[in-house]
Short mmCIF file of C-alpha atoms in Angstrom, two decimals:
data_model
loop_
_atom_site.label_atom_id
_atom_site.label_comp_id
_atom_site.label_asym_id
_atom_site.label_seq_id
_atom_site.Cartn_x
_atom_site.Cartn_y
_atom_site.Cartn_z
CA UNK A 148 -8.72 -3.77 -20.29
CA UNK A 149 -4.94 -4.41 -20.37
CA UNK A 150 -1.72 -2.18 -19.76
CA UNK A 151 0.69 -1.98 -23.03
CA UNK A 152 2.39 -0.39 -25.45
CA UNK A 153 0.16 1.37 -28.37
CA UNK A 154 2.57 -0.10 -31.38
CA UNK A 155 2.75 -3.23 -29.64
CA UNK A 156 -1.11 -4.17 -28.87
CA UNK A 157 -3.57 -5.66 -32.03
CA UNK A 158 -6.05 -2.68 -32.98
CA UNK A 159 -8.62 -5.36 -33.59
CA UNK A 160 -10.71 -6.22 -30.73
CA UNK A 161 -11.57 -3.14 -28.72
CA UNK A 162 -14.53 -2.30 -28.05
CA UNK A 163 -14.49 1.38 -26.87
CA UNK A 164 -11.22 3.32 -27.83
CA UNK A 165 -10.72 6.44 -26.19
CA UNK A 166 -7.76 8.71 -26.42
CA UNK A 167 -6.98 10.79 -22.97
CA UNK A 168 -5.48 14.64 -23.74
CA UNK A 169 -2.69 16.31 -21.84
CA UNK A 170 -1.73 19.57 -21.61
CA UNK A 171 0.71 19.45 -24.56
CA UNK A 172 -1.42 17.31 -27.06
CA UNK A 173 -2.37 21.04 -28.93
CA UNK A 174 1.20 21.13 -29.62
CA UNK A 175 2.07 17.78 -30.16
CA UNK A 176 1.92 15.65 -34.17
CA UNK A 177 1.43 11.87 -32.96
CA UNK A 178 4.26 9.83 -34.06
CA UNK A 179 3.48 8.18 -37.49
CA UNK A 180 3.02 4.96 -36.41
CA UNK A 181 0.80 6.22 -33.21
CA UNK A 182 -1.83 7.71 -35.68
CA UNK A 183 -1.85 4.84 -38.04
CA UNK A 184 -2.48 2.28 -34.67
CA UNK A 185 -5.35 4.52 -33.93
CA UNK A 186 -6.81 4.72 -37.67
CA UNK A 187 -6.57 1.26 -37.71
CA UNK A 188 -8.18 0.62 -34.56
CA UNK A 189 -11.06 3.30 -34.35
CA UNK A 190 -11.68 1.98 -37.61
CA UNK A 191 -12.27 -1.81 -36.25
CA UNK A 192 -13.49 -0.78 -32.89
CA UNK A 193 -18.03 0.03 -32.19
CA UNK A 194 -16.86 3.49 -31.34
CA UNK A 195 -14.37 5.76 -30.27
CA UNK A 196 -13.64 8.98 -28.75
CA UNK A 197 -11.63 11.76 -26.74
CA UNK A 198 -11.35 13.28 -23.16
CA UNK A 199 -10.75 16.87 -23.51
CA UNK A 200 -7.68 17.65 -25.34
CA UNK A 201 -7.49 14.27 -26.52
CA UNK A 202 -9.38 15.40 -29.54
CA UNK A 203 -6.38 16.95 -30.73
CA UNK A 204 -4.66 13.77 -31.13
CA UNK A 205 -7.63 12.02 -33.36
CA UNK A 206 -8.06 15.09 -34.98
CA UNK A 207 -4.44 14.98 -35.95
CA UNK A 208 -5.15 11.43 -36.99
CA UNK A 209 -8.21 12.40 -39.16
CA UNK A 210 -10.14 10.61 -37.22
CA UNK A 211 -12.81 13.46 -36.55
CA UNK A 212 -12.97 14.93 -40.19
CA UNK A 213 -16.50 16.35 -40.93
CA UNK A 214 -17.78 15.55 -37.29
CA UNK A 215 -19.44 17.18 -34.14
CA UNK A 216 -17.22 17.49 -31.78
CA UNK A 217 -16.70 18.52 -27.79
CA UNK A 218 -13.41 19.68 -26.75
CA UNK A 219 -11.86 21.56 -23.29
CA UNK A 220 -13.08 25.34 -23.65
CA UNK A 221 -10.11 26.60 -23.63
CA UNK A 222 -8.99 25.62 -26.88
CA UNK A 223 -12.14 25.10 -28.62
CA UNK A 224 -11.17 27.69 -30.51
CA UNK A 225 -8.06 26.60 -31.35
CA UNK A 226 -9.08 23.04 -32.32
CA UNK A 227 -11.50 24.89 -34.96
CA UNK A 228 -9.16 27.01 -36.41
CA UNK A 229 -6.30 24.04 -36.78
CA UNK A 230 -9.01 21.54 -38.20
CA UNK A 231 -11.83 23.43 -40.25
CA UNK A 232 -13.50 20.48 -41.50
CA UNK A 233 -14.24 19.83 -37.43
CA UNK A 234 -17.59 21.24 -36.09
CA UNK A 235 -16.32 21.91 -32.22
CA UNK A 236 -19.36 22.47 -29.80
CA UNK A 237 -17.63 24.87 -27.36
CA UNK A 238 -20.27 24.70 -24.23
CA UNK A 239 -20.99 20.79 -24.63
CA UNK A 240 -19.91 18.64 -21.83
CA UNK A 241 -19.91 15.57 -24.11
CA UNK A 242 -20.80 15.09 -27.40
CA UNK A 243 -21.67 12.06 -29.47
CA UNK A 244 -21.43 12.03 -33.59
CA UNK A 245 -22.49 8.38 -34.82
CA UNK A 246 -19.95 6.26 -33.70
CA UNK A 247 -17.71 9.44 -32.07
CA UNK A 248 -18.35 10.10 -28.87
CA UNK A 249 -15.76 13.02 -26.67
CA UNK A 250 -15.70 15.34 -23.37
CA UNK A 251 -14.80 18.85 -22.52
CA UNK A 252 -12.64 18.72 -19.62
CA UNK A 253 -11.22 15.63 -17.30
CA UNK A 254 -14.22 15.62 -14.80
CA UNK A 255 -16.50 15.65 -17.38
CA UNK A 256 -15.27 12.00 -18.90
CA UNK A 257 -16.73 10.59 -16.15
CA UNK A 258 -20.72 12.35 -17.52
CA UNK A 259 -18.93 10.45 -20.90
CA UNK A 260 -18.43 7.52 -19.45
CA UNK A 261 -22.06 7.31 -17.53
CA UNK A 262 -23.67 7.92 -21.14
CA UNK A 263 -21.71 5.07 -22.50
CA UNK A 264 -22.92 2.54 -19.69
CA UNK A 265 -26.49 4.63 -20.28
CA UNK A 266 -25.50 3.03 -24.06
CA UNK A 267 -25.04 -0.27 -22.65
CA UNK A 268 -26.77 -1.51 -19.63
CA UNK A 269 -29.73 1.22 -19.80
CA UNK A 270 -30.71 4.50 -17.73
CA UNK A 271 -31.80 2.95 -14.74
CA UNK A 272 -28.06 1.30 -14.58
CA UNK A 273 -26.61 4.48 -14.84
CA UNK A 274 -28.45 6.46 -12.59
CA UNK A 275 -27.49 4.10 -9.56
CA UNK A 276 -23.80 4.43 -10.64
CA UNK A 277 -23.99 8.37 -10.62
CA UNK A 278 -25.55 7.94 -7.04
CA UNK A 279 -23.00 5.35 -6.09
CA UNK A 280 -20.56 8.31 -7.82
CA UNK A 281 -21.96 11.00 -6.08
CA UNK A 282 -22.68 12.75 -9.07
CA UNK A 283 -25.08 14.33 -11.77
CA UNK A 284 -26.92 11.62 -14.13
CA UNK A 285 -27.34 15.03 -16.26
CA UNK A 286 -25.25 17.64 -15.25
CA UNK A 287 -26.99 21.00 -15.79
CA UNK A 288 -25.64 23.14 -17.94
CA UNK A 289 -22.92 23.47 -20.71
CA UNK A 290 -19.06 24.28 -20.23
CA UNK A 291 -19.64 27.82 -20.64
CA UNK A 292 -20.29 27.91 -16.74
CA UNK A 293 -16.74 27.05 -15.89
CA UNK A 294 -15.29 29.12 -18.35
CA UNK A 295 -13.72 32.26 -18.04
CA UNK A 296 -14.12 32.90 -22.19
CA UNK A 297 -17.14 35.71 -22.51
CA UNK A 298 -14.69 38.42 -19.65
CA UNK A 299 -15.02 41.91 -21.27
CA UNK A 300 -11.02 42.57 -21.43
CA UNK A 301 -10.41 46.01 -22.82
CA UNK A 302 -8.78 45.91 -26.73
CA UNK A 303 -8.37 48.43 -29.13
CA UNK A 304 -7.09 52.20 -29.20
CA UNK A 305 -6.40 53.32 -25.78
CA UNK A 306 -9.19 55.65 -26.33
CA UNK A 307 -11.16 52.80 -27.03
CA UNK A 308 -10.15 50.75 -24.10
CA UNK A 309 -10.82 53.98 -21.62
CA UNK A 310 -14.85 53.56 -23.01
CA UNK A 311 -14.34 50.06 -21.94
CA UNK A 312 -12.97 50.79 -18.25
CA UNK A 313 -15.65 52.71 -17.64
CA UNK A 314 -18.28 50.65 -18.59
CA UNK A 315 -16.80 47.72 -16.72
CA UNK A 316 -16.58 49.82 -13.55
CA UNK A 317 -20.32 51.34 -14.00
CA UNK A 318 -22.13 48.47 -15.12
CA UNK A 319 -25.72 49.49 -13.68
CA UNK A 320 -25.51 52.74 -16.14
CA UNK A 321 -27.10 53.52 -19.16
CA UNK A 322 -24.51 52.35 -22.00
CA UNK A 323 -26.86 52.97 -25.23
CA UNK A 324 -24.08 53.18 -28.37
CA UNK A 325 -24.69 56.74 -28.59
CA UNK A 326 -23.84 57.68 -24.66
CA UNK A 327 -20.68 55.81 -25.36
CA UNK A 328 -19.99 56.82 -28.67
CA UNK A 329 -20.26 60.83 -26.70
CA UNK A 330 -17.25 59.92 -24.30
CA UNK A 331 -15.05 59.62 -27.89
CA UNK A 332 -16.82 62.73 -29.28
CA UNK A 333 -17.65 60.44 -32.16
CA UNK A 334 -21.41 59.91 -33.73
CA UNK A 335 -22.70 56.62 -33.00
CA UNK A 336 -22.39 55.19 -36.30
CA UNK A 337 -18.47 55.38 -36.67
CA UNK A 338 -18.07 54.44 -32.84
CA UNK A 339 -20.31 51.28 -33.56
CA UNK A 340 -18.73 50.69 -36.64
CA UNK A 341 -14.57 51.58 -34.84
CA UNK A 342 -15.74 49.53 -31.85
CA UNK A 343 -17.16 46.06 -34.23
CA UNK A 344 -13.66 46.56 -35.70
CA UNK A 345 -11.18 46.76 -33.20
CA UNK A 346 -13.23 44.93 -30.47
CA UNK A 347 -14.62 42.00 -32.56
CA UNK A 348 -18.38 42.29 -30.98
CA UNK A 349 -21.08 44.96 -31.25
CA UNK A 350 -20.75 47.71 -28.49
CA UNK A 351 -24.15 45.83 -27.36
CA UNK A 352 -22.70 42.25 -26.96
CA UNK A 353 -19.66 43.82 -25.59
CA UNK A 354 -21.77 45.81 -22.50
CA UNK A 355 -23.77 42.36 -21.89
CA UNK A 356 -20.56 40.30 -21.19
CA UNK A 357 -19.24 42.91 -18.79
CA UNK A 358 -22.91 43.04 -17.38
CA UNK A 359 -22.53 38.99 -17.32
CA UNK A 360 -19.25 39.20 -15.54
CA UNK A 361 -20.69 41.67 -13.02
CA UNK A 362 -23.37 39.40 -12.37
CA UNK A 363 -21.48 36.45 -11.89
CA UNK A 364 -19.43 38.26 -9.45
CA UNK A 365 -21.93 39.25 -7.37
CA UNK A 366 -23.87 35.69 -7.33
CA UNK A 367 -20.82 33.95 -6.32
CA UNK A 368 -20.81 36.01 -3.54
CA UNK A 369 -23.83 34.74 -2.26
CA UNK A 370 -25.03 37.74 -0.92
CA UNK A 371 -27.81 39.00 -3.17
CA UNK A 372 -30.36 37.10 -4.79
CA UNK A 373 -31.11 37.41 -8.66
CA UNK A 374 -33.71 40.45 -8.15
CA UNK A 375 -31.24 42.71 -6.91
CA UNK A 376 -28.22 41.78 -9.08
CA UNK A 377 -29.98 42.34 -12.24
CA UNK A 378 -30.58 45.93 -10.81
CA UNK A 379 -27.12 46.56 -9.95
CA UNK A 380 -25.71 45.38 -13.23
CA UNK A 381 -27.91 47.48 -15.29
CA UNK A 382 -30.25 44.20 -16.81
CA UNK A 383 -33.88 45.80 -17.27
CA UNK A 384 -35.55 43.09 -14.85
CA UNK A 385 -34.68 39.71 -13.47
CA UNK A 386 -36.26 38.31 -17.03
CA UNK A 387 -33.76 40.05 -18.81
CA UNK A 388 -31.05 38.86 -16.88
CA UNK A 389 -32.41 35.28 -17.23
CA UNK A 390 -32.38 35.31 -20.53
CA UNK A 391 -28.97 36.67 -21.10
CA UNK A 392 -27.50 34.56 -18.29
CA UNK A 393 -29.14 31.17 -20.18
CA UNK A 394 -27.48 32.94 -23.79
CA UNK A 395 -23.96 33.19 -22.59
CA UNK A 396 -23.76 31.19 -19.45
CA UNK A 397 -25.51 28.19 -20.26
CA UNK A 398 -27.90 27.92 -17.12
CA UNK A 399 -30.39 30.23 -15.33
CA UNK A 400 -28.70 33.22 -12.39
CA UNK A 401 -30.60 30.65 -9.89
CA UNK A 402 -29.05 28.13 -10.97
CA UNK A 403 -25.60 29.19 -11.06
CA UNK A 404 -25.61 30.91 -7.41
CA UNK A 405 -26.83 27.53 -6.38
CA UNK A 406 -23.24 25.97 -7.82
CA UNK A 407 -21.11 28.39 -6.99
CA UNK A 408 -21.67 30.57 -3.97
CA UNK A 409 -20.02 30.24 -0.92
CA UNK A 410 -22.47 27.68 1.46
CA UNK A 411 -22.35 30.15 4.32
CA UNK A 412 -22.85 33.37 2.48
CA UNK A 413 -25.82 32.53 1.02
CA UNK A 414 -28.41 34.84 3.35
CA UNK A 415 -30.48 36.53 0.55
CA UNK A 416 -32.88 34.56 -1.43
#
């Protein structure tokens, strides 16, 4: 590994290219004769790849027509929408098409960069350098734990968005379509069909992510244990709110208090 400039430096020879993002690469066309050093030398290299927004800039390249992809979660969607023929996996920490291999975020390059010397030198290699790291060998989980994509922000009609207020302040209550669908003196097939329209989700996915958001909340407190938050955030049981927390969050309510409560307010298991 050497220092020096892109336009400068042979593309032939490297072994592992991969491109770094930065917080303007969404908005930024590589100059011409960047994009045609990195055809060139993904081309002759045994693979290449992306940290976070880096994708952009292969993307922009065509460098990641027709493949899987992993990009930062906070413009997943964008990177889909600019590049259609890109598959982007928006809760994958890394993710590696045939020769293609790219990260989420800047901390996760380094779960990247343990698969590649996985790649290389074998597991048992890479499990003493995650020690040595002080890190995950697998870190549990997808993205979607960091993110906050999946809050319940109130769109629509103002009418609308006063249904949606309520529900995010009353989570625990009973929010079947037609209760909700009552509060706009509407029957429950318009509202369902007014609220998939303006809102983008079903009134039932749209109660679950506030429900989700609640529950987060109240884990990352520390203070109550899985049992009692799926009570007070109107989940059925503590199955239930397993299996919604695994849909949309990516790991189990256990799991996640175990990340990301406070050390000392943890008191109720």
């Amino acid at each position: 590994m050497h220092d020096g400039v892109v336009t400068e430096t042979a593309p032939e020879g490297i072994d592992t290219l991969l491109v770094a993002g930065s917080p303007h690469a969404p908005d930024e066309v590589p100059d011409p004769r960047v994009a045609r050093w990195l055809r060139a030398a993904a081309i002759a290299s045994r693979r290449y790849g992306s940290v976070c927004t880096g994708a952009f800039v292969l993307a922009q390249a065509g460098l990641l027509d027709g493949k899987r992809v992993a990009t930062h979660w906070a413009v997943a969607d964008r990177l889909t929408k600019q590049f259609p023929t890109i598959t982007v996996d928006a809760d994958a920490i890394h993710v590696r098409d045939g020769k293609v291999w790219t990260a989420a975020g800047v901390t996760t390059g380094m779960d990247l960069s343990l698969a590649l010397v996985e790649e290389d030198v074998g597991r048992e290699t890479a499990r003493r350098v995650a020690s040595q790291l002080v890190m995950f060998f697998k870190r549990p989980g997808g993205q979607t734990q960091f993110s906050s994509k999946g809050e319940a922000v109130p769109v629509g009609r103002s009418a609308l968005q006063e249904v949606q207020r309520y529900v995010a302040a009353h989570p625990a209550e009973d929010h079947r379509v037609e209760l909700l669908a009552g509060r706009m003196g509407l029957s429950a097939r318009h509202f369902a069909r007014l609220f998939r329209k303006e809102v983008g989700l079903t009134p039932a996915e749209w109660v679950e992510q506030v429900r989700i958001a609640a529950a987060r909340t109240m884990l990352e407190s520390g203070q109550w244990a899985p049992k009692e938050v799926a009570g007070k955030c109107g989940f059925h049981d503590v199955d239930t709110l397993r299996r919604a927390f695994l849909r949309r969050v990516g790991i189990s309510p256990s799991e996640y208090r175990k990340h990301y409560a406070a050390p000392r307010a943890r008191r109720r298991e």
